[in-house]
mmCIF file of C-alpha atoms in Angstrom:
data_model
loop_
_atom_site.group_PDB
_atom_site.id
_atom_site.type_symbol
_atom_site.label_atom_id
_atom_site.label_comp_id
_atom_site.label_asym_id
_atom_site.label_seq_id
_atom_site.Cartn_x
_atom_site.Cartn_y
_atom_site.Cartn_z
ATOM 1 C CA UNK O 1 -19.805 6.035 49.412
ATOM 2 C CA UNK O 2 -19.098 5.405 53.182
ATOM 3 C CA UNK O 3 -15.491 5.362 54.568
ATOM 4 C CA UNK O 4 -14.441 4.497 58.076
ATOM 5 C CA UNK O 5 -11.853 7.965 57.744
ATOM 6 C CA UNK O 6 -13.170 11.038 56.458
ATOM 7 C CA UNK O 7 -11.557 12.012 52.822
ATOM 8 C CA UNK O 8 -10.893 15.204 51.801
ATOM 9 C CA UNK O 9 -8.879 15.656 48.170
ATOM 10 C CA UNK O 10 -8.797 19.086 46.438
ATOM 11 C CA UNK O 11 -10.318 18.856 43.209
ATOM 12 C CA UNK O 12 -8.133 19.923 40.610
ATOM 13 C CA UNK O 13 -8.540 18.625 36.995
ATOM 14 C CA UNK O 14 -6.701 14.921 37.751
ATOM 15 C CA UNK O 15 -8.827 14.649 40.938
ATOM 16 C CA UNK O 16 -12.157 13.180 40.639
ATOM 17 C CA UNK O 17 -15.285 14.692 42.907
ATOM 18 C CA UNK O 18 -16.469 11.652 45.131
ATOM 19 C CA UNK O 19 -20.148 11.277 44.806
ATOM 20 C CA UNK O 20 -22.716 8.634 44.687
ATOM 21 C CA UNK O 21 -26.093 8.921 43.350
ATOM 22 C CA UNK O 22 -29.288 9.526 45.646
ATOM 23 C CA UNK O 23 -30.871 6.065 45.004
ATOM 24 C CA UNK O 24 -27.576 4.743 46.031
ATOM 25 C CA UNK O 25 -27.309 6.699 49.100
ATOM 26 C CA UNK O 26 -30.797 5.599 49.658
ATOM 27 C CA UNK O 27 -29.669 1.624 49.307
ATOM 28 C CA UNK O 28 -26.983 2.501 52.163
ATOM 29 C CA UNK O 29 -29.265 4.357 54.754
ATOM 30 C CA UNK O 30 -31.566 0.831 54.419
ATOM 31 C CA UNK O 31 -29.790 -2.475 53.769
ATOM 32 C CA UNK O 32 -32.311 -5.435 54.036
ATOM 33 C CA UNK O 33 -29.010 -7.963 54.277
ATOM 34 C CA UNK O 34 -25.294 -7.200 56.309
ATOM 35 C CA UNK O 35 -22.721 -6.302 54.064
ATOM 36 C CA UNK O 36 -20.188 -9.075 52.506
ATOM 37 C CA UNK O 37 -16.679 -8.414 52.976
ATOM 38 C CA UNK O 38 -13.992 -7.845 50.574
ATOM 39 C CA UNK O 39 -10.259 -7.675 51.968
ATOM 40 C CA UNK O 40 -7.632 -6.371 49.346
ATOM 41 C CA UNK O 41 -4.434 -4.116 48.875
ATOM 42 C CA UNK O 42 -3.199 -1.348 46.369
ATOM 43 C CA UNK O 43 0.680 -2.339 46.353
ATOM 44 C CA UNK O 44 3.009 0.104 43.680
ATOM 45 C CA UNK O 45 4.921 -1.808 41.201
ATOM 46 C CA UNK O 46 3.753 -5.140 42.580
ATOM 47 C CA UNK O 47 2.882 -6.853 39.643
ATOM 48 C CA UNK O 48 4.872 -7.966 36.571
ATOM 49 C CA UNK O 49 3.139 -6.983 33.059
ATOM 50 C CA UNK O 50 3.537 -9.525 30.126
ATOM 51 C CA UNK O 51 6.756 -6.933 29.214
ATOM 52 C CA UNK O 52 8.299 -8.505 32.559
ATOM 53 C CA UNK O 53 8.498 -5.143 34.273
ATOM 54 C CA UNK O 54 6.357 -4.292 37.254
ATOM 55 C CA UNK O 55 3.403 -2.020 37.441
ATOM 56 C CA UNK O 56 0.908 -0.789 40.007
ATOM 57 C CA UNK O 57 -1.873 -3.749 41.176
ATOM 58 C CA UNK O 58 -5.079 -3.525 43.209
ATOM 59 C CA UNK O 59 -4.746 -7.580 44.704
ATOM 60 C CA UNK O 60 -8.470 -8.212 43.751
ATOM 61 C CA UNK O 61 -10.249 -6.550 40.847
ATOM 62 C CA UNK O 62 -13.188 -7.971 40.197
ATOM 63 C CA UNK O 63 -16.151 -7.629 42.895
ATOM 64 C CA UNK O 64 -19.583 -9.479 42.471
ATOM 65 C CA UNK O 65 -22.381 -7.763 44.487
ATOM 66 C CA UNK O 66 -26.127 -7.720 44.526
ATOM 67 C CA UNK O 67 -28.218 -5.029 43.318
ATOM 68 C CA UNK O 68 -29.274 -2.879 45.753
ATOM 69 C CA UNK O 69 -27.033 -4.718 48.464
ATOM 70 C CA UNK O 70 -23.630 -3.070 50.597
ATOM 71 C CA UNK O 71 -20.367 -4.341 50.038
ATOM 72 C CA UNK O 72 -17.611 -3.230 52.231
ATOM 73 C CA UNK O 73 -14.249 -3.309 50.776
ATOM 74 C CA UNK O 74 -11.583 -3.112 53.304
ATOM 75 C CA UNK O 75 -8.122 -1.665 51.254
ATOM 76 C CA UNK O 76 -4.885 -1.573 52.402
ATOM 77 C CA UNK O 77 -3.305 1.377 50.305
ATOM 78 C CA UNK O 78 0.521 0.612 50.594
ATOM 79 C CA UNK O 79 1.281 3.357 48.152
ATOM 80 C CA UNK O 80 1.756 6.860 49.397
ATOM 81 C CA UNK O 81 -0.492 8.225 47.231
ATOM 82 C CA UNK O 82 -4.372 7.708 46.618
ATOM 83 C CA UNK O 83 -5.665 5.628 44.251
ATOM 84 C CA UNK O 84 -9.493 5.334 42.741
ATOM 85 C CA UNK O 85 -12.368 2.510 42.210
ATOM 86 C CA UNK O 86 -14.279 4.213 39.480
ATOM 87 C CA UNK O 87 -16.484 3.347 37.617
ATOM 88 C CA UNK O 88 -19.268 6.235 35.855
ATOM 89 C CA UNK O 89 -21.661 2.813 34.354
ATOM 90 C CA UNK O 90 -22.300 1.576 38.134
ATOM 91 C CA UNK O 91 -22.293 4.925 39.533
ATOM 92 C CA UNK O 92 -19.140 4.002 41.780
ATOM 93 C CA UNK O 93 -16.271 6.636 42.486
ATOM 94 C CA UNK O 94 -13.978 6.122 45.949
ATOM 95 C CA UNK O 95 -10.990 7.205 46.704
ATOM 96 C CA UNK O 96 -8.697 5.006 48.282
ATOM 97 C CA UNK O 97 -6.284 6.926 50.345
ATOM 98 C CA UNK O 98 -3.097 5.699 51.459
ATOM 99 C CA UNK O 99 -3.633 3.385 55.316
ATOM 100 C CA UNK O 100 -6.295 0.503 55.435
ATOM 101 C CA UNK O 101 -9.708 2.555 55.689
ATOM 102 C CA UNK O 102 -13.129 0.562 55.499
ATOM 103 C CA UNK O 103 -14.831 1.784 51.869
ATOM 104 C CA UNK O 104 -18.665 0.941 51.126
ATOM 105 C CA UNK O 105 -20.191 0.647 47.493
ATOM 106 C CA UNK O 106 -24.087 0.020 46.544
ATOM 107 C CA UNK O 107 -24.552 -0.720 42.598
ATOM 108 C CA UNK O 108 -28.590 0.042 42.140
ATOM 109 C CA UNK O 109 -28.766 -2.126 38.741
ATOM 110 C CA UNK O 110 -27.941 -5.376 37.622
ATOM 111 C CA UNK O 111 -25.065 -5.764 34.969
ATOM 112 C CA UNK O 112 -21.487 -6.350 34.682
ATOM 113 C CA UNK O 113 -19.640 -2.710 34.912
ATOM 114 C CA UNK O 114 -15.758 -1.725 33.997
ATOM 115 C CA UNK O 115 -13.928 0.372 36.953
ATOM 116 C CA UNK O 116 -10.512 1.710 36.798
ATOM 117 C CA UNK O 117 -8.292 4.000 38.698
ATOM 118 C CA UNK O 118 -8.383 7.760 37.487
ATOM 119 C CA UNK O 119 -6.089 9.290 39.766
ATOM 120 C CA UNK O 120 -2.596 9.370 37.407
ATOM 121 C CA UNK O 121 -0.518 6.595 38.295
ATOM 122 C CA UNK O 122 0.665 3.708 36.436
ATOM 123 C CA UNK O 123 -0.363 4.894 32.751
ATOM 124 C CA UNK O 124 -0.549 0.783 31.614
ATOM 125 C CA UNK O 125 -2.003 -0.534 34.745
ATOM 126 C CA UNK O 126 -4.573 1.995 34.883
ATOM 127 C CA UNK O 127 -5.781 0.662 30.888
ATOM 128 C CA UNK O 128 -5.561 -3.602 32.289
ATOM 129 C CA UNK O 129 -7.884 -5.432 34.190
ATOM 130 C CA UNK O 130 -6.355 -7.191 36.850
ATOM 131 C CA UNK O 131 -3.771 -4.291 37.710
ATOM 132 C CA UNK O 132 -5.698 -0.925 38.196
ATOM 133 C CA UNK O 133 -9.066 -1.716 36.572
ATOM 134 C CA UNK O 134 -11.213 -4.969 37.098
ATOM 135 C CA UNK O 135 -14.848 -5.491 36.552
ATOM 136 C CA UNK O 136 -18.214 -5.368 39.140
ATOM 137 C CA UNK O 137 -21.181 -7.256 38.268
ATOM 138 C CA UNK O 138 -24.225 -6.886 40.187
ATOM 139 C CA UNK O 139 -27.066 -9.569 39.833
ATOM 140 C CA UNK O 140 -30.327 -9.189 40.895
ATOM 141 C CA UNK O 141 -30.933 -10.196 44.671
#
């Protein structure tokens, strides 16, 4: 994973280690297309839940992208605490500190792959797509 800001967390046991696998890393060092954009926010309490009180959102939670292909995600984190894009299946774990920093994912296989946020926050909107956990699918260039 590639951020415009360098990210340092201390790992602790609700922390998760940032890391993305070699053939990934490989897919960044050599693009064969530019990257497509992806503009969002993390706001805190921002959206209401079907319960009509309001929980933590990520504006846009699902992300098509192309095997083997870059896509930036630009986040504006307007919490004051980090947040996560996670997701074990596509082999995609950021941390998205607070500030608008410039993230970059590679998925290296085609599929459509759950993420969620893993840093403790809101305990419901962590468990719902469209609040802290959405959905990547990658298709085959």
């Amino acid at each position: 994973v590639k951020s415009s800001q360098k990210v340092e967390i201390p790992a602790s046991a609700s922390t998760p280690v940032l890391k993305q696998s070699p053939a990934a890393a490989a897919a960044l060092a050599t693009p064969t297309a530019p990257a497509e954009t992806v503009s969002l926010k993390v706001i805190p309490e921002g959206k209401k839940g079907p319960e009509g009180e309001k929980h933590d959102e990520f504006t846009v939670t699902n992300f098509s992208v192309k095997v083997g292909q870059p896509l930036k995600l630009v986040i504006d984190n307007t919490d004051t605490t980090p947040h996560s894009i996670t997701s074990p299946v596509a082999d995609i774990n950021i941390a998205v500190t607070p500030g608008t920093h410039t993230y970059t994912i590679v998925v290296t296989k085609a599929g459509k792959f759950p993420w969620a946020c893993v840093i403790p926050c809101d305990t419901w909107a962590m468990q719902r797509a469209g609040y802290m956990a959405g959905f990547i699918t990658a298709t085959a260039s």
